[in-house]
């Protein structure tokens, strides 16, 4: 487990970096495997800690999960499993809640630990539960667990109050084997949801509209195991866009899907970071003699700027010409890393959902702590534009979502090393 990442200044970056499979897709594809019996294969699976946690969760239920090749998972789902997600694992990864829909659908019952709050503040699951209730499920809350039952899930029309990614996924996975038609209105439109729908469709599900705000699902009786390749990780790709933005230079993000990154590429363009789709993926460049320009950024559900990109924008704005205002519209309190950037000499003030970032010409390397996956990565990115050495502690957070982050940056010429413990 990487404990510390050490970043020393270098010149502009250059080269090629391969973008892995999307964490936020793979975790849901793994959960969706519970809907079938037999052997499924998921390809383009990154070697990250969150995938290990989801594997542990499936294994704890009695599922067999192996990695026959570096980026491939072979999952064998037996006839009988224990439909339970224990607290020790849900507490380590909130995304575990997406097993609720598939477990209910396949076994008619599920016992899932209630996820607590995290560094982003409270993360309720009321929309997941209300949607499943509309489909006939009942819930009891006992001893920190949700005990869910549904003898037969029934198709229903569900209007989400907010296009929640997790709620859309749970309902989609519950609906594919429900009796009748389910319509999810105001559904989340993230590419990872379209990927999940394509996995389910190949299993035999009938889904129309995934990737748009209305998804219609016609329940089927049985699904078949399949072989599926996950979409590339647009958040990892954006992290490398930001790295080139901060350090200058140019890079090819091999395997990135430009069409999943339209809005973020446009914003980076406004800041002076050029991108262009290319045969291999996405090309990015910023001439080192051209300064970054400040912009305002507000997070919104897809296709808007994702919450996960926000710390990267703050890192870029910290070094840009002018003042940028960053507004968080999705999660409360996702600004903890700002204090760390301030310790590196950034001029940032936060007020409720807003951060006012006044660019400075140079940051100064310092010991900082990674508070979560994306903010941790953003601190490493910011350190590429700092004088002197930056040591990012608690770097294991970064390994939850990034495979060999330091190694990939080194491949672009950055001086980034990793110290491991254990
Ligand atoms: C997913 C992503 C996360 C990303 C987020 C938003 C994974 C593993 N995680 O998280 O990286 O930042 O989408 O793009 O895929 N909410 C409720 N009630 C609910 C559900 C959600 O109030 O029942 C609220 C949340 O507190 C939050 C907002 O809705 O304020 C968005 O949450 P949601 O889209 O569900 O995010 P996640 O699926 O948890």
Short mmCIF file of C-alpha atoms and ligand atoms in Angstrom, two decimals:
data_model
loop_
_atom_site.label_atom_id
_atom_site.label_comp_id
_atom_site.label_asym_id
_atom_site.label_seq_id
_atom_site.Cartn_x
_atom_site.Cartn_y
_atom_site.Cartn_z
CA UNK A 1 0.00 0.00 0.00
CA UNK A 2 1.57 3.36 -0.95
CA UNK A 3 1.98 5.39 2.22
CA UNK A 4 3.73 8.49 0.88
CA UNK A 5 4.10 10.00 -2.57
CA UNK A 6 7.05 12.32 -3.02
CA UNK A 7 6.99 14.90 -5.80
CA UNK A 8 9.99 16.97 -6.89
CA UNK A 9 9.88 19.68 -9.53
CA UNK A 10 10.62 18.78 -13.14
CA UNK A 11 10.12 20.48 -16.46
CA UNK A 12 7.21 19.97 -18.82
CA UNK A 13 5.70 16.50 -19.19
CA UNK A 14 5.72 14.53 -22.40
CA UNK A 15 4.81 11.08 -23.63
CA UNK A 16 1.96 8.60 -23.57
CA UNK A 17 -0.04 7.29 -20.66
CA UNK A 18 -2.55 4.45 -20.79
CA UNK A 19 -5.90 5.13 -19.16
CA UNK A 20 -7.37 2.17 -17.26
CA UNK A 21 -10.95 0.98 -16.87
CA UNK A 22 -13.37 3.20 -14.95
CA UNK A 23 -13.47 2.52 -11.23
CA UNK A 24 -17.03 3.82 -11.03
CA UNK A 25 -18.08 1.42 -13.75
CA UNK A 26 -16.17 -1.71 -12.72
CA UNK A 27 -17.53 -1.65 -9.14
CA UNK A 28 -21.10 -1.67 -10.48
CA UNK A 29 -20.34 -4.31 -13.12
CA UNK A 30 -19.02 -6.52 -10.32
CA UNK A 31 -22.20 -5.95 -8.28
CA UNK A 32 -24.36 -6.65 -11.35
CA UNK A 33 -22.66 -10.05 -11.71
CA UNK A 34 -24.75 -11.15 -8.72
CA UNK A 35 -27.76 -11.15 -11.05
CA UNK A 36 -26.62 -14.31 -12.87
CA UNK A 37 -25.40 -17.77 -12.00
CA UNK A 38 -22.26 -19.03 -13.62
CA UNK A 39 -19.08 -17.42 -14.91
CA UNK A 40 -18.69 -13.82 -15.99
CA UNK A 41 -15.55 -12.08 -17.19
CA UNK A 42 -14.91 -8.38 -16.75
CA UNK A 43 -11.99 -6.87 -18.66
CA UNK A 44 -10.17 -3.57 -18.40
CA UNK A 45 -10.34 -3.82 -14.61
CA UNK A 46 -7.82 -1.50 -12.91
CA UNK A 47 -5.59 -2.79 -10.10
CA UNK A 48 -6.98 -0.51 -7.42
CA UNK A 49 -7.97 -0.98 -3.81
CA UNK A 50 -11.70 -0.32 -4.32
CA UNK A 51 -11.86 -3.26 -6.74
CA UNK A 52 -10.20 -5.40 -4.04
CA UNK A 53 -12.82 -4.25 -1.52
CA UNK A 54 -15.67 -5.11 -3.90
CA UNK A 55 -13.98 -8.50 -4.53
CA UNK A 56 -13.79 -9.08 -0.77
CA UNK A 57 -17.47 -8.22 -0.51
CA UNK A 58 -18.45 -10.70 -3.24
CA UNK A 59 -16.18 -13.37 -1.73
CA UNK A 60 -17.76 -12.82 1.69
CA UNK A 61 -21.10 -13.72 0.06
CA UNK A 62 -19.69 -16.98 -1.31
CA UNK A 63 -18.81 -15.77 -4.83
CA UNK A 64 -15.50 -16.83 -6.37
CA UNK A 65 -13.46 -13.89 -7.72
CA UNK A 66 -10.13 -14.42 -9.49
CA UNK A 67 -7.76 -12.30 -11.56
CA UNK A 68 -6.49 -14.64 -14.29
CA UNK A 69 -4.74 -11.72 -15.99
CA UNK A 70 -3.57 -8.32 -14.87
CA UNK A 71 -6.70 -6.42 -15.90
CA UNK A 72 -9.26 -9.19 -16.00
CA UNK A 73 -11.66 -10.53 -13.40
CA UNK A 74 -13.21 -13.99 -13.60
CA UNK A 75 -16.25 -14.17 -11.33
CA UNK A 76 -18.11 -17.39 -10.58
CA UNK A 77 -21.51 -16.85 -8.98
CA UNK A 78 -22.88 -20.06 -7.43
CA UNK A 79 -26.59 -20.90 -7.09
CA UNK A 80 -26.62 -20.05 -3.43
CA UNK A 81 -24.92 -17.11 -1.83
CA UNK A 82 -25.28 -15.23 1.45
CA UNK A 83 -27.08 -12.02 0.44
CA UNK A 84 -25.37 -9.87 3.01
CA UNK A 85 -22.95 -6.93 2.93
CA UNK A 86 -21.14 -6.71 6.28
CA UNK A 87 -20.33 -3.45 8.01
CA UNK A 88 -16.52 -3.90 7.84
CA UNK A 89 -16.65 -3.75 4.03
CA UNK A 90 -19.45 -1.20 3.51
CA UNK A 91 -17.64 1.08 5.92
CA UNK A 92 -14.49 0.84 3.80
CA UNK A 93 -16.34 1.61 0.58
CA UNK A 94 -19.72 3.29 0.38
CA UNK A 95 -20.26 2.14 -3.21
CA UNK A 96 -20.94 -1.32 -1.69
CA UNK A 97 -24.57 -0.17 -1.36
CA UNK A 98 -25.07 -1.02 -5.06
CA UNK A 99 -25.31 -4.72 -4.18
CA UNK A 100 -28.75 -4.00 -2.69
CA UNK A 101 -30.64 -3.90 -6.03
CA UNK A 102 -29.09 -7.06 -7.53
CA UNK A 103 -29.40 -9.06 -4.27
CA UNK A 104 -33.06 -8.17 -3.88
CA UNK A 105 -33.71 -9.00 -7.49
CA UNK A 106 -32.00 -12.39 -7.45
CA UNK A 107 -32.67 -13.61 -3.88
CA UNK A 108 -35.73 -11.64 -2.76
CA UNK A 109 -33.88 -10.49 0.32
CA UNK A 110 -30.73 -8.67 1.35
CA UNK A 111 -29.04 -7.52 4.52
CA UNK A 112 -26.77 -4.56 3.90
CA UNK A 113 -24.91 -2.48 6.48
CA UNK A 114 -25.98 1.16 6.46
CA UNK A 115 -23.16 3.30 5.12
CA UNK A 116 -22.08 6.05 7.48
CA UNK A 117 -21.04 9.57 6.55
CA UNK A 118 -17.59 10.22 5.17
CA UNK A 119 -15.22 13.07 4.49
CA UNK A 120 -17.70 14.45 1.97
CA UNK A 121 -20.37 14.77 4.67
CA UNK A 122 -23.53 12.71 4.89
CA UNK A 123 -24.39 10.55 1.90
CA UNK A 124 -28.00 9.47 2.26
CA UNK A 125 -29.54 6.53 0.37
CA UNK A 126 -33.17 7.60 0.71
CA UNK A 127 -33.66 7.73 -3.06
CA UNK A 128 -32.34 4.18 -3.47
CA UNK A 129 -34.81 2.93 -0.85
CA UNK A 130 -37.80 4.94 -2.04
CA UNK A 131 -37.34 3.69 -5.61
CA UNK A 132 -37.02 0.07 -4.50
CA UNK A 133 -40.09 0.50 -2.27
CA UNK A 134 -42.06 1.67 -5.31
CA UNK A 135 -41.07 -1.68 -6.85
CA UNK A 136 -42.51 -3.61 -3.92
CA UNK A 137 -39.51 -3.96 -1.59
CA UNK A 138 -39.88 -3.47 2.16
CA UNK A 139 -37.13 -2.34 4.51
CA UNK A 140 -36.42 -2.64 8.17
CA UNK A 141 -33.61 -0.89 9.88
CA UNK A 142 -32.06 -3.01 12.63
CA UNK A 143 -28.70 -2.87 14.40
CA UNK A 144 -27.09 -0.71 11.72
CA UNK A 145 -28.30 -2.92 8.90
CA UNK A 146 -31.04 -2.56 6.31
CA UNK A 147 -33.03 -5.76 6.08
CA UNK A 148 -34.69 -5.75 2.68
CA UNK A 149 -37.36 -8.11 1.31
CA UNK A 150 -39.26 -8.43 -1.93
CA UNK A 151 -40.91 -11.71 -2.87
CA UNK A 152 -41.38 -10.37 -6.39
CA UNK A 153 -40.12 -6.99 -7.54
CA UNK A 154 -42.67 -5.27 -9.73
CA UNK A 155 -42.03 -2.74 -12.47
CA UNK A 156 -42.85 0.83 -11.42
CA UNK A 157 -42.46 4.43 -12.52
CA UNK A 158 -39.83 6.10 -10.35
CA UNK A 159 -39.10 9.80 -10.50
CA UNK A 160 -35.79 10.54 -8.81
CA UNK A 161 -35.65 13.79 -6.87
CA UNK A 162 -32.09 14.24 -8.08
CA UNK A 163 -30.20 12.30 -10.78
CA UNK A 164 -28.28 10.18 -8.26
CA UNK A 165 -25.73 7.85 -9.83
CA UNK A 166 -25.99 5.17 -7.14
CA UNK A 167 -29.80 5.25 -6.98
CA UNK A 168 -30.10 4.99 -10.77
CA UNK A 169 -27.76 1.98 -10.75
CA UNK A 170 -29.49 0.19 -7.89
CA UNK A 171 -32.90 0.67 -9.53
CA UNK A 172 -31.63 -0.38 -12.95
CA UNK A 173 -30.18 -3.60 -11.51
CA UNK A 174 -33.37 -4.29 -9.56
CA UNK A 175 -35.58 -3.65 -12.57
CA UNK A 176 -33.95 -5.96 -15.11
CA UNK A 177 -35.54 -9.05 -13.51
CA UNK A 178 -38.67 -7.38 -12.09
CA UNK A 179 -42.13 -8.30 -13.35
CA UNK A 180 -43.27 -5.69 -15.88
CA UNK A 181 -41.90 -2.35 -16.97
CA UNK A 182 -39.90 0.11 -14.88
CA UNK A 183 -39.33 3.69 -15.92
CA UNK A 184 -36.65 5.73 -14.13
CA UNK A 185 -37.25 9.44 -14.67
CA UNK A 186 -34.59 12.05 -13.94
CA UNK A 187 -32.04 9.24 -14.11
CA UNK A 188 -28.32 9.98 -13.90
CA UNK A 189 -26.69 10.06 -17.35
CA UNK A 190 -23.06 9.19 -16.56
CA UNK A 191 -21.20 7.06 -19.14
CA UNK A 192 -20.71 4.46 -16.40
CA UNK A 193 -24.49 3.99 -16.26
CA UNK A 194 -24.60 3.41 -20.01
CA UNK A 195 -21.77 0.89 -19.51
CA UNK A 196 -23.71 -0.93 -16.80
CA UNK A 197 -26.78 -0.99 -19.06
CA UNK A 198 -24.73 -2.40 -21.92
CA UNK A 199 -23.42 -5.17 -19.60
CA UNK A 200 -26.97 -5.98 -18.49
CA UNK A 201 -28.27 -5.86 -22.07
CA UNK A 202 -25.66 -8.39 -23.15
CA UNK A 203 -26.85 -10.59 -20.28
CA UNK A 204 -30.31 -10.48 -21.89
CA UNK A 205 -31.93 -7.48 -20.18
CA UNK A 206 -34.27 -5.15 -22.09
CA UNK A 207 -33.19 -1.56 -21.45
CA UNK A 208 -33.90 1.55 -23.49
CA UNK A 209 -32.56 5.04 -22.83
CA UNK A 210 -29.57 4.41 -20.54
CA UNK A 211 -27.31 7.46 -20.76
CA UNK A 212 -30.39 9.72 -21.05
CA UNK A 213 -32.62 10.97 -18.25
CA UNK A 214 -35.39 8.46 -18.89
CA UNK A 215 -34.54 4.78 -18.73
CA UNK A 216 -37.17 2.18 -19.54
CA UNK A 217 -36.59 -1.41 -18.44
CA UNK A 218 -38.76 -4.37 -19.39
CA UNK A 219 -38.14 -7.13 -16.83
CA UNK A 220 -37.00 -10.57 -18.03
CA UNK A 221 -36.97 -13.88 -16.12
CA UNK A 222 -33.38 -14.98 -16.54
CA UNK A 223 -30.08 -13.36 -17.38
CA UNK A 224 -27.01 -15.11 -18.79
CA UNK A 225 -23.37 -14.67 -17.80
CA UNK A 226 -21.27 -12.67 -20.29
CA UNK A 227 -17.84 -11.27 -21.05
CA UNK A 228 -17.60 -7.46 -20.90
CA UNK A 229 -14.95 -4.76 -21.20
CA UNK A 230 -15.38 -1.73 -18.92
CA UNK A 231 -15.29 1.83 -20.32
CA UNK A 232 -12.11 3.83 -19.71
CA UNK A 233 -11.88 6.02 -16.63
CA UNK A 234 -12.71 9.61 -17.55
CA UNK A 235 -11.68 10.76 -14.09
CA UNK A 236 -8.23 9.19 -14.36
CA UNK A 237 -7.91 10.73 -17.84
CA UNK A 238 -8.91 14.15 -16.49
CA UNK A 239 -6.30 13.80 -13.75
CA UNK A 240 -3.60 13.52 -16.43
CA UNK A 241 -5.13 16.49 -18.31
CA UNK A 242 -4.69 18.46 -15.11
CA UNK A 243 -1.12 17.18 -14.65
CA UNK A 244 -0.17 18.46 -18.11
CA UNK A 245 -2.08 21.66 -17.35
CA UNK A 246 -0.02 22.31 -14.22
CA UNK A 247 3.40 21.12 -15.44
CA UNK A 248 3.04 22.15 -19.11
CA UNK A 249 4.07 19.93 -22.00
CA UNK A 250 2.05 17.47 -24.04
CA UNK A 251 0.77 13.94 -23.70
CA UNK A 252 -1.40 11.33 -25.36
CA UNK A 253 -3.96 9.72 -23.08
CA UNK A 254 -4.16 6.32 -24.70
CA UNK A 255 -7.61 4.75 -24.55
CA UNK A 256 -9.39 7.87 -23.21
CA UNK A 257 -12.85 8.48 -24.69
CA UNK A 258 -13.01 12.19 -25.70
CA UNK A 259 -16.82 12.03 -26.06
CA UNK A 260 -17.11 11.32 -22.30
CA UNK A 261 -15.03 14.39 -21.52
CA UNK A 262 -16.62 17.15 -23.65
CA UNK A 263 -17.46 19.59 -20.89
CA UNK A 264 -14.25 19.08 -18.94
CA UNK A 265 -12.15 19.45 -22.12
CA UNK A 266 -13.99 22.68 -22.91
CA UNK A 267 -13.24 24.08 -19.43
CA UNK A 268 -9.60 23.06 -19.68
CA UNK A 269 -9.56 24.79 -23.10
CA UNK A 270 -10.87 27.99 -21.50
CA UNK A 271 -7.95 27.76 -19.07
CA UNK A 272 -5.40 27.38 -21.88
CA UNK A 273 -5.02 23.59 -21.82
CA UNK A 274 -5.63 22.31 -25.35
CA UNK A 275 -7.11 18.90 -26.06
CA UNK A 276 -7.88 17.14 -29.29
CA UNK A 277 -9.32 13.68 -29.98
CA UNK A 278 -6.74 11.49 -31.69
CA UNK A 279 -6.66 7.94 -33.02
CA UNK A 280 -5.34 6.55 -29.76
CA UNK A 281 -7.54 8.57 -27.41
CA UNK A 282 -7.07 12.18 -26.38
CA UNK A 283 -4.11 14.49 -26.95
CA UNK A 284 -3.43 17.29 -24.44
CA UNK A 285 -0.96 20.15 -24.44
CA UNK A 286 -0.05 23.37 -22.67
CA UNK A 287 2.97 25.31 -23.86
CA UNK A 288 5.01 26.00 -20.68
CA UNK A 289 5.44 29.70 -21.62
CA UNK A 290 1.66 30.26 -21.79
CA UNK A 291 0.07 30.87 -18.40
CA UNK A 292 -3.12 29.21 -17.22
CA UNK A 293 -6.20 31.45 -17.25
CA UNK A 294 -8.73 31.48 -14.40
CA UNK A 295 -12.33 30.37 -14.97
CA UNK A 296 -15.36 29.76 -12.78
CA UNK A 297 -16.39 26.14 -12.30
CA UNK A 298 -19.62 24.68 -10.89
CA UNK A 299 -20.13 20.96 -10.36
CA UNK A 300 -23.25 19.40 -11.84
CA UNK A 301 -24.53 15.93 -12.69
CA UNK A 302 -23.21 14.56 -16.00
CA UNK A 303 -22.75 15.98 -18.62
CA UNK A 304 -21.77 18.82 -16.27
CA UNK A 305 -18.44 19.06 -14.48
CA UNK A 306 -18.23 16.11 -12.05
CA UNK A 307 -17.62 16.62 -8.36
CA UNK A 308 -14.61 14.31 -8.74
CA UNK A 309 -12.92 16.83 -11.06
CA UNK A 310 -13.26 19.71 -8.65
CA UNK A 311 -10.03 19.31 -6.65
CA UNK A 312 -8.15 19.14 -9.96
CA UNK A 313 -9.67 22.44 -11.07
CA UNK A 314 -8.83 24.02 -7.73
CA UNK A 315 -5.20 22.84 -8.16
CA UNK A 316 -5.04 24.37 -11.65
CA UNK A 317 -6.72 27.61 -10.57
CA UNK A 318 -4.24 27.91 -7.70
CA UNK A 319 -1.59 28.50 -10.38
CA UNK A 320 -3.68 30.42 -12.94
CA UNK A 321 -3.76 34.11 -13.85
CA UNK A 322 -6.68 35.77 -12.05
CA UNK A 323 -9.47 34.65 -9.75
CA UNK A 324 -11.75 31.64 -10.20
CA UNK A 325 -14.83 30.72 -8.20
CA UNK A 326 -15.52 27.03 -7.72
CA UNK A 327 -19.01 26.01 -6.63
CA UNK A 328 -19.94 22.59 -5.29
CA UNK A 329 -23.57 21.76 -6.06
CA UNK A 330 -23.62 18.03 -5.28
CA UNK A 331 -21.92 17.20 -2.01
CA UNK A 332 -21.55 19.21 1.18
CA UNK A 333 -18.11 19.86 2.60
CA UNK A 334 -15.90 18.57 -0.20
CA UNK A 335 -13.26 21.24 0.34
CA UNK A 336 -11.03 19.65 2.98
CA UNK A 337 -8.00 19.48 0.71
CA UNK A 338 -8.07 23.27 0.35
CA UNK A 339 -6.25 23.66 3.68
CA UNK A 340 -3.50 21.44 2.32
CA UNK A 341 -3.18 23.53 -0.85
CA UNK A 342 -3.02 26.67 1.30
CA UNK A 343 -0.10 25.08 3.15
CA UNK A 344 1.56 24.86 -0.26
CA UNK A 345 1.14 28.61 -0.72
CA UNK A 346 -2.17 28.67 -2.59
CA UNK A 347 -4.50 31.63 -2.03
CA UNK A 348 -7.93 30.05 -1.54
CA UNK A 349 -10.86 31.03 0.60
CA UNK A 350 -13.89 28.84 1.10
CA UNK A 351 -17.36 29.99 2.04
CA UNK A 352 -20.08 27.32 2.23
CA UNK A 353 -20.33 25.72 -1.20
CA UNK A 354 -17.83 28.09 -2.81
CA UNK A 355 -14.08 28.38 -3.05
CA UNK A 356 -12.50 31.61 -4.27
CA UNK A 357 -9.13 30.75 -5.80
CA UNK A 358 -6.65 33.57 -6.52
CA UNK A 359 -3.86 32.25 -8.69
CA UNK A 360 -0.25 32.60 -7.52
CA UNK A 361 2.80 32.27 -9.80
CA UNK A 362 4.26 29.27 -7.98
CA UNK A 363 3.33 26.92 -5.16
CA UNK A 364 5.84 25.80 -2.58
CA UNK A 365 6.45 22.12 -1.81
CA UNK A 366 5.28 21.05 1.65
CA UNK A 367 4.23 17.99 3.63
CA UNK A 368 0.50 17.50 2.98
CA UNK A 369 -2.09 14.82 3.69
CA UNK A 370 -4.38 13.19 1.11
CA UNK A 371 -7.92 13.40 2.51
CA UNK A 372 -9.56 11.19 -0.16
CA UNK A 373 -8.97 9.66 -3.60
CA UNK A 374 -9.46 12.63 -5.89
CA UNK A 375 -8.19 15.34 -3.54
CA UNK A 376 -5.09 13.19 -2.94
CA UNK A 377 -4.46 12.97 -6.69
CA UNK A 378 -5.03 16.73 -6.99
CA UNK A 379 -2.37 17.41 -4.33
CA UNK A 380 0.14 15.36 -6.35
CA UNK A 381 -0.87 17.29 -9.48
CA UNK A 382 -0.49 20.63 -7.67
CA UNK A 383 2.95 19.56 -6.44
CA UNK A 384 4.09 19.30 -10.08
CA UNK A 385 3.82 23.11 -10.12
CA UNK A 386 5.59 23.68 -6.80
CA UNK A 387 9.11 24.71 -5.91
CA UNK A 388 10.88 22.12 -3.78
CA UNK A 389 9.71 18.77 -2.55
CA UNK A 390 6.13 17.84 -1.64
CA UNK A 391 5.41 14.77 0.46
CA UNK A 392 1.81 13.55 0.26
CA UNK A 393 1.01 11.29 3.22
CA UNK A 394 -1.98 8.92 3.50
CA UNK A 395 -1.34 8.19 -0.17
CA UNK A 396 -3.25 4.89 0.18
CA UNK A 397 -6.38 6.96 -0.51
CA UNK A 398 -5.03 7.57 -4.01
CA UNK A 399 -4.48 3.83 -4.56
CA UNK A 400 -8.21 3.30 -3.97
CA UNK A 401 -8.89 4.82 -7.38
CA UNK A 402 -5.61 5.03 -9.33
CA UNK A 403 -3.44 2.18 -10.55
CA UNK A 404 0.26 3.03 -10.25
CA UNK A 405 -0.37 6.79 -10.26
CA UNK A 406 3.25 7.65 -9.46
CA UNK A 407 4.56 5.23 -12.12
CA UNK A 408 2.26 6.65 -14.80
CA UNK A 409 3.39 10.21 -13.98
CA UNK A 410 7.03 9.06 -14.09
CA UNK A 411 6.28 7.68 -17.57
CA UNK A 412 5.52 11.28 -18.59
CA UNK A 413 8.82 12.51 -17.16
CA UNK A 414 7.67 13.68 -13.72
CA UNK A 415 9.83 13.07 -10.64
CA UNK A 416 7.26 11.24 -8.51
CA UNK A 417 8.12 8.35 -6.22
CA UNK A 418 6.11 6.18 -3.93
CA UNK A 419 7.04 4.82 -0.50
CA UNK A 420 5.23 1.68 0.55
CA UNK A 421 4.53 0.17 3.92
CA UNK A 422 3.40 -3.30 4.90
C1 LIG B 1 -21.09 8.52 -7.60
C2 LIG B 1 -19.60 8.31 -7.76
C3 LIG B 1 -18.84 9.49 -7.22
C4 LIG B 1 -19.35 10.78 -7.86
C5 LIG B 1 -20.88 10.88 -7.71
C6 LIG B 1 -21.48 12.09 -8.42
C7 LIG B 1 -19.24 5.91 -7.60
C8 LIG B 1 -18.61 4.80 -6.84
N1 LIG B 1 -19.18 7.12 -7.05
O1 LIG B 1 -21.36 8.56 -6.19
O2 LIG B 1 -17.45 9.29 -7.53
O3 LIG B 1 -18.76 11.87 -7.18
O4 LIG B 1 -21.48 9.71 -8.25
O5 LIG B 1 -21.12 12.13 -9.76
O6 LIG B 1 -19.77 5.73 -8.69
N2 LIG B 1 -28.23 11.63 -2.59
C9 LIG B 1 -29.32 11.67 -1.73
N3 LIG B 1 -30.06 10.54 -1.55
C10 LIG B 1 -29.77 9.39 -2.19
C11 LIG B 1 -28.66 9.36 -3.08
C12 LIG B 1 -27.91 10.49 -3.26
O7 LIG B 1 -29.61 12.69 -1.13
O8 LIG B 1 -30.49 8.39 -2.01
C13 LIG B 1 -27.43 12.85 -2.81
C14 LIG B 1 -26.00 12.69 -2.30
O9 LIG B 1 -25.88 12.96 -0.93
C15 LIG B 1 -25.28 13.71 -3.14
C16 LIG B 1 -26.01 13.63 -4.48
O10 LIG B 1 -27.28 13.08 -4.21
O11 LIG B 1 -25.45 15.00 -2.62
C17 LIG B 1 -25.29 12.82 -5.56
O12 LIG B 1 -25.10 11.50 -5.13
P1 LIG B 1 -24.94 10.27 -6.13
O13 LIG B 1 -25.06 10.75 -7.55
O14 LIG B 1 -25.85 9.18 -5.67
O15 LIG B 1 -23.43 9.84 -5.92
P2 LIG B 1 -22.86 8.41 -5.65
O16 LIG B 1 -23.57 7.38 -6.47
O17 LIG B 1 -22.75 8.19 -4.17
#
